[in-house]
CSV table of C-alpha atoms in Angstrom, one decimal:
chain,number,residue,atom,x,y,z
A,22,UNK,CA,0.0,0.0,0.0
A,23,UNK,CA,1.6,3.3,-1.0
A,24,UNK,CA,1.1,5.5,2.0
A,25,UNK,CA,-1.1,8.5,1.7
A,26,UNK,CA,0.7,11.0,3.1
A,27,UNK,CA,2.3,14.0,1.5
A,28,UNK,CA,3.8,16.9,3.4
A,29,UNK,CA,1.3,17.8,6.2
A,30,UNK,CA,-1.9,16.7,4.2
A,31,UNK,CA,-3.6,14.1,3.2
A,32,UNK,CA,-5.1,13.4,0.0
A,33,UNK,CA,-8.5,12.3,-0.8
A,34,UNK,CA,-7.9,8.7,-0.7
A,35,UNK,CA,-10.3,5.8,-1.6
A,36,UNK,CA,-11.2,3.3,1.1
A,37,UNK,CA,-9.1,0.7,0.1
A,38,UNK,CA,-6.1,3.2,0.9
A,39,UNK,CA,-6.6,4.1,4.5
A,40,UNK,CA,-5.2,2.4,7.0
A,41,UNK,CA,-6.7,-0.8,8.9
A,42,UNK,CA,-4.9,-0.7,11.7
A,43,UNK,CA,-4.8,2.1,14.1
A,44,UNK,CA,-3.5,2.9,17.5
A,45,UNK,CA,-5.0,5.0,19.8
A,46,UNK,CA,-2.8,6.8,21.8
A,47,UNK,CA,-3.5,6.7,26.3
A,48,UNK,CA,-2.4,8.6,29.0
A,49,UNK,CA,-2.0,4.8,31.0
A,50,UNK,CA,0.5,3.8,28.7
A,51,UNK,CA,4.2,5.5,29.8
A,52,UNK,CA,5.6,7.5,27.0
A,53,UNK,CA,8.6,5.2,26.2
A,54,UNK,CA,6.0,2.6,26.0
A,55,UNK,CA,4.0,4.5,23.9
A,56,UNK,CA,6.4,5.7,21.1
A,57,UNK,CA,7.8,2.1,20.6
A,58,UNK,CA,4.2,0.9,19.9
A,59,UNK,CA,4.2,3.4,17.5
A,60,UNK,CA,7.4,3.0,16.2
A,61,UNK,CA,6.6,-1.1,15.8
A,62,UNK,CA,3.6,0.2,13.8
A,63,UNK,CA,3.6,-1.1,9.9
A,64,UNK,CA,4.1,1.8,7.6
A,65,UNK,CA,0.5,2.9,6.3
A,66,UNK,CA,-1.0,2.3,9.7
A,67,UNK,CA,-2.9,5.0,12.1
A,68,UNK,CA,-2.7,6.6,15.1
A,69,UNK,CA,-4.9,8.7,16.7
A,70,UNK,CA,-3.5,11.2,19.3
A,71,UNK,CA,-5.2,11.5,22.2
A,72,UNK,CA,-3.6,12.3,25.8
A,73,UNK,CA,-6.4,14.8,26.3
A,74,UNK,CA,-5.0,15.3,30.4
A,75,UNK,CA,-1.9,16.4,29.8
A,76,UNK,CA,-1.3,19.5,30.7
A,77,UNK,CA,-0.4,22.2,27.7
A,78,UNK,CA,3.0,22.0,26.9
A,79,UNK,CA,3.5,18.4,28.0
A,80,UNK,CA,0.3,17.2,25.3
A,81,UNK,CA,2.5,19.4,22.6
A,82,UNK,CA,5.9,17.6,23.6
A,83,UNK,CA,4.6,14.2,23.2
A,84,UNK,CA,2.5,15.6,20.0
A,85,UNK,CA,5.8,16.5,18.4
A,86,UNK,CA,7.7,13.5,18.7
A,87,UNK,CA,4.6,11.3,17.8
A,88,UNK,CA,4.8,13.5,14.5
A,89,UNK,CA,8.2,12.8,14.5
A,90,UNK,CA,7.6,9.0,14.6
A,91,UNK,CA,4.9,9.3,12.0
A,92,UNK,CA,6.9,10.8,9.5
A,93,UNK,CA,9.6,8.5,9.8
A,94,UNK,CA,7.6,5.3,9.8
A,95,UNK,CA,4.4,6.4,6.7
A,96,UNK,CA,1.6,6.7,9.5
A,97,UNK,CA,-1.1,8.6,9.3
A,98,UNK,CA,-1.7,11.0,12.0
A,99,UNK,CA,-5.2,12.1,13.4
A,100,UNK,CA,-4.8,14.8,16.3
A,101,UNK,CA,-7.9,14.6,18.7
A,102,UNK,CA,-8.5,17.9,20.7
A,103,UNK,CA,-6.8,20.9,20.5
A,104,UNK,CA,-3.3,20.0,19.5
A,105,UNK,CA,-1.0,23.0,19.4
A,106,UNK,CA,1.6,22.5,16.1
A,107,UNK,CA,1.4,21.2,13.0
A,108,UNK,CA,1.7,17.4,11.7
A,109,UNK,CA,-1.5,15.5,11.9
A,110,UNK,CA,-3.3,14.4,8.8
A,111,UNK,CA,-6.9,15.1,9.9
A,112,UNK,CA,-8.4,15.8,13.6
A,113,UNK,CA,-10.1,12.8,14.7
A,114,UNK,CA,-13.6,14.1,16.9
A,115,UNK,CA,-14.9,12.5,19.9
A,116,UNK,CA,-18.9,11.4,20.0
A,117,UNK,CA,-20.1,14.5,22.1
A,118,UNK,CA,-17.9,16.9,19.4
A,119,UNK,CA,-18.7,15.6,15.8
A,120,UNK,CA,-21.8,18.2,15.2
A,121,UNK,CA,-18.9,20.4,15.1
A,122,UNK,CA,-18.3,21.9,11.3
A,123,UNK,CA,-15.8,20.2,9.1
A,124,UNK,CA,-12.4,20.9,9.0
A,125,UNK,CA,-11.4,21.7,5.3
A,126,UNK,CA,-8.4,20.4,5.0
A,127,UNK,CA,-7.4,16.6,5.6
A,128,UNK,CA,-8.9,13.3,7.1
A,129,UNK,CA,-12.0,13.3,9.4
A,130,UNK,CA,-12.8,11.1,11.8
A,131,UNK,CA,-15.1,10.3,14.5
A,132,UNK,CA,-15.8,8.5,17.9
A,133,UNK,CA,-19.4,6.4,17.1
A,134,UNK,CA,-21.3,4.6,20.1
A,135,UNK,CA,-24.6,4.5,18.9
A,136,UNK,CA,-27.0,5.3,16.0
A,137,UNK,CA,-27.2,8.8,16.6
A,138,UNK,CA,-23.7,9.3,16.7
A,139,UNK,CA,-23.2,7.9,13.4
A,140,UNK,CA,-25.9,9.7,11.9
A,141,UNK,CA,-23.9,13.2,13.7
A,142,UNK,CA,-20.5,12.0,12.4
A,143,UNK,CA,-22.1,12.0,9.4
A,144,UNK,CA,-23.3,15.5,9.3
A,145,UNK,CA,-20.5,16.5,10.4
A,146,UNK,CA,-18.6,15.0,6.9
A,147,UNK,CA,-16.6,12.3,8.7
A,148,UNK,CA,-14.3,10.4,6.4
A,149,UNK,CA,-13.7,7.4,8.5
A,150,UNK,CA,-15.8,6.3,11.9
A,151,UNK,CA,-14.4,4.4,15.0
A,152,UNK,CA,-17.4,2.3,15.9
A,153,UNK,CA,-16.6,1.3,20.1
A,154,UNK,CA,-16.8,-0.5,22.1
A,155,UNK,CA,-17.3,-3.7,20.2
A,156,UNK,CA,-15.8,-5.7,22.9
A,157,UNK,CA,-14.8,-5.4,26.8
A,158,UNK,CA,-11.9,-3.2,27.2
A,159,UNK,CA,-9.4,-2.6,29.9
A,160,UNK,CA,-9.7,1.0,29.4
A,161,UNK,CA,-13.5,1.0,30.0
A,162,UNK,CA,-13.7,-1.6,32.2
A,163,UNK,CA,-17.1,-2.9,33.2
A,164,UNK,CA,-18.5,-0.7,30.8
A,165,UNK,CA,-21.2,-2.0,28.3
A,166,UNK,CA,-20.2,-3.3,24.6
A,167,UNK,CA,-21.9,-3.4,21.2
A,168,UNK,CA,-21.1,-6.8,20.7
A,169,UNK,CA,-20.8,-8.4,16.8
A,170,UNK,CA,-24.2,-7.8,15.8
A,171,UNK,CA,-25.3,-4.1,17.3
A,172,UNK,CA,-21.7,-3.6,15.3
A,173,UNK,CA,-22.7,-4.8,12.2
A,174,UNK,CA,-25.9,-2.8,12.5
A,175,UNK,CA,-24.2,0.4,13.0
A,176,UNK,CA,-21.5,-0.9,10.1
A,177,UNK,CA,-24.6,-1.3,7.7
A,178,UNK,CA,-25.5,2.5,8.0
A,179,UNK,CA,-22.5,4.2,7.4
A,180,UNK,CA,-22.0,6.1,4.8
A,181,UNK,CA,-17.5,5.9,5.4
A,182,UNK,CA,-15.1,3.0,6.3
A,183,UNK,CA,-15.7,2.1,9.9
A,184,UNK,CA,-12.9,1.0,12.1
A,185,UNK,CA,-13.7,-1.1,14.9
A,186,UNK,CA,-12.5,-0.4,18.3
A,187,UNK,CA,-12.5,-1.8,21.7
A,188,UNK,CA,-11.3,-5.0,22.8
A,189,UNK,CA,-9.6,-5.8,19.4
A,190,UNK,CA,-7.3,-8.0,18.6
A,191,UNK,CA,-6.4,-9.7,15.1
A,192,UNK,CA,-8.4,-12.7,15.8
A,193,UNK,CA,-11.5,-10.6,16.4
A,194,UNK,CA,-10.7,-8.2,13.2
A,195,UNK,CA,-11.4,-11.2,11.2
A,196,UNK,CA,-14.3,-12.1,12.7
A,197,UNK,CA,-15.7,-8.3,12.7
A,198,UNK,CA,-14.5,-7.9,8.6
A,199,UNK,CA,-17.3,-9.7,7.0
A,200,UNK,CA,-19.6,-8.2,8.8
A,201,UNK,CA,-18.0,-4.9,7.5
A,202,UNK,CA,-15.2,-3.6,9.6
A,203,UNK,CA,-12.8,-1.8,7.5
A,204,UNK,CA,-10.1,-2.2,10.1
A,205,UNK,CA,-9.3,-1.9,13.7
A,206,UNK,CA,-8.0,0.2,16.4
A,207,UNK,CA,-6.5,-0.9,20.0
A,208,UNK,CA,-4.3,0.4,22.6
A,209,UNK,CA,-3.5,-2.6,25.2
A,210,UNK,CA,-3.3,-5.2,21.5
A,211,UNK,CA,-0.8,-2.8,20.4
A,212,UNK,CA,1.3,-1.1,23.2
């Protein structure tokens, strides 16, 4: 897969060209930690910025050398947030933000739990949605999940590739692809 990056923006790709794997980025995982994860990453993979509790300068630190690492490695880069500096490919919007207006410039993506999320995201001219939780997750722990079939419900009203996240793993990819998953996003599977 040629990566879609050029300079600071992305093109308009087709589905088939954005990434299936993605990495989502956690204030629980230590930074080292963090950046080899990312640095392990196959080139034309994702990662989504988060690390919405860090302080100001710390959150643009760590946003710099995750830039850093996704130049170096062909990763597309989604800043979540208000992410001083330059880099990212797109902004990537959480559930409660994606009535927001679009951004002109680059990939949008946004956080989907529920029916009326998607339909917002999709308002809101997301490119790409992260459909979650599909399964239990250590980050969310206790918390209620989609499971494969309230997935594939939301999956069969999107109007954009959905990634699945929450809980993933490869194994579980596979089973969530035929029921139309266009890839998937983890932290704990990948850091």
């Amino acid at each position: 897969m040629r990566a879609a990056i050029e300079g600071d923006m992305l093109r308009r790709q087709p589905p088939s060209s954005l990434p299936r794997l993605w990495l989502f980025t956690d204030e629980r995982v230590e930074e080292a930690h963090l950046l080899r994860a990312i640095a392990r990453l196959p080139r034309g993979a994702g990662v989504v910025f988060r690390h919405y509790g860090l302080e100001r300068e710390a959150r643009r630190d760590l946003f710099d050398k995750v830039v850093t690492l996704a130049r170096r490695h062909g990763l597309l880069l989604l800043a979540a947030g208000d992410v001083p500096g330059r880099g990212a490919h797109g902004v990537h919007r959480p559930a409660h933000a994606a009535t927001r207006r679009k951004v002109l410039l680059g990939l949008v993506s946004a956080a989907v739990h529920d029916m009326r999320q998607l339909a917002a995201a999709y308002r809101a001219g997301a490119d790409i949605v992260f459909i979650s939780p599909v399964f239990p997750t250590r980050s969310h722990p206790g918390g209620q999940t989609l499971g494969p079939m309230h997935f594939a419900t939301l999956t069969r009203r999107a109007r954009c590739p959905v990634i699945a996240l929450g809980g993933m793993t490869p194994a579980r990819f596979r089973r969530l692809k035929p029921l139309g998953a266009h890839g998937w996003a983890a932290i704990d599977a990948l850091c």
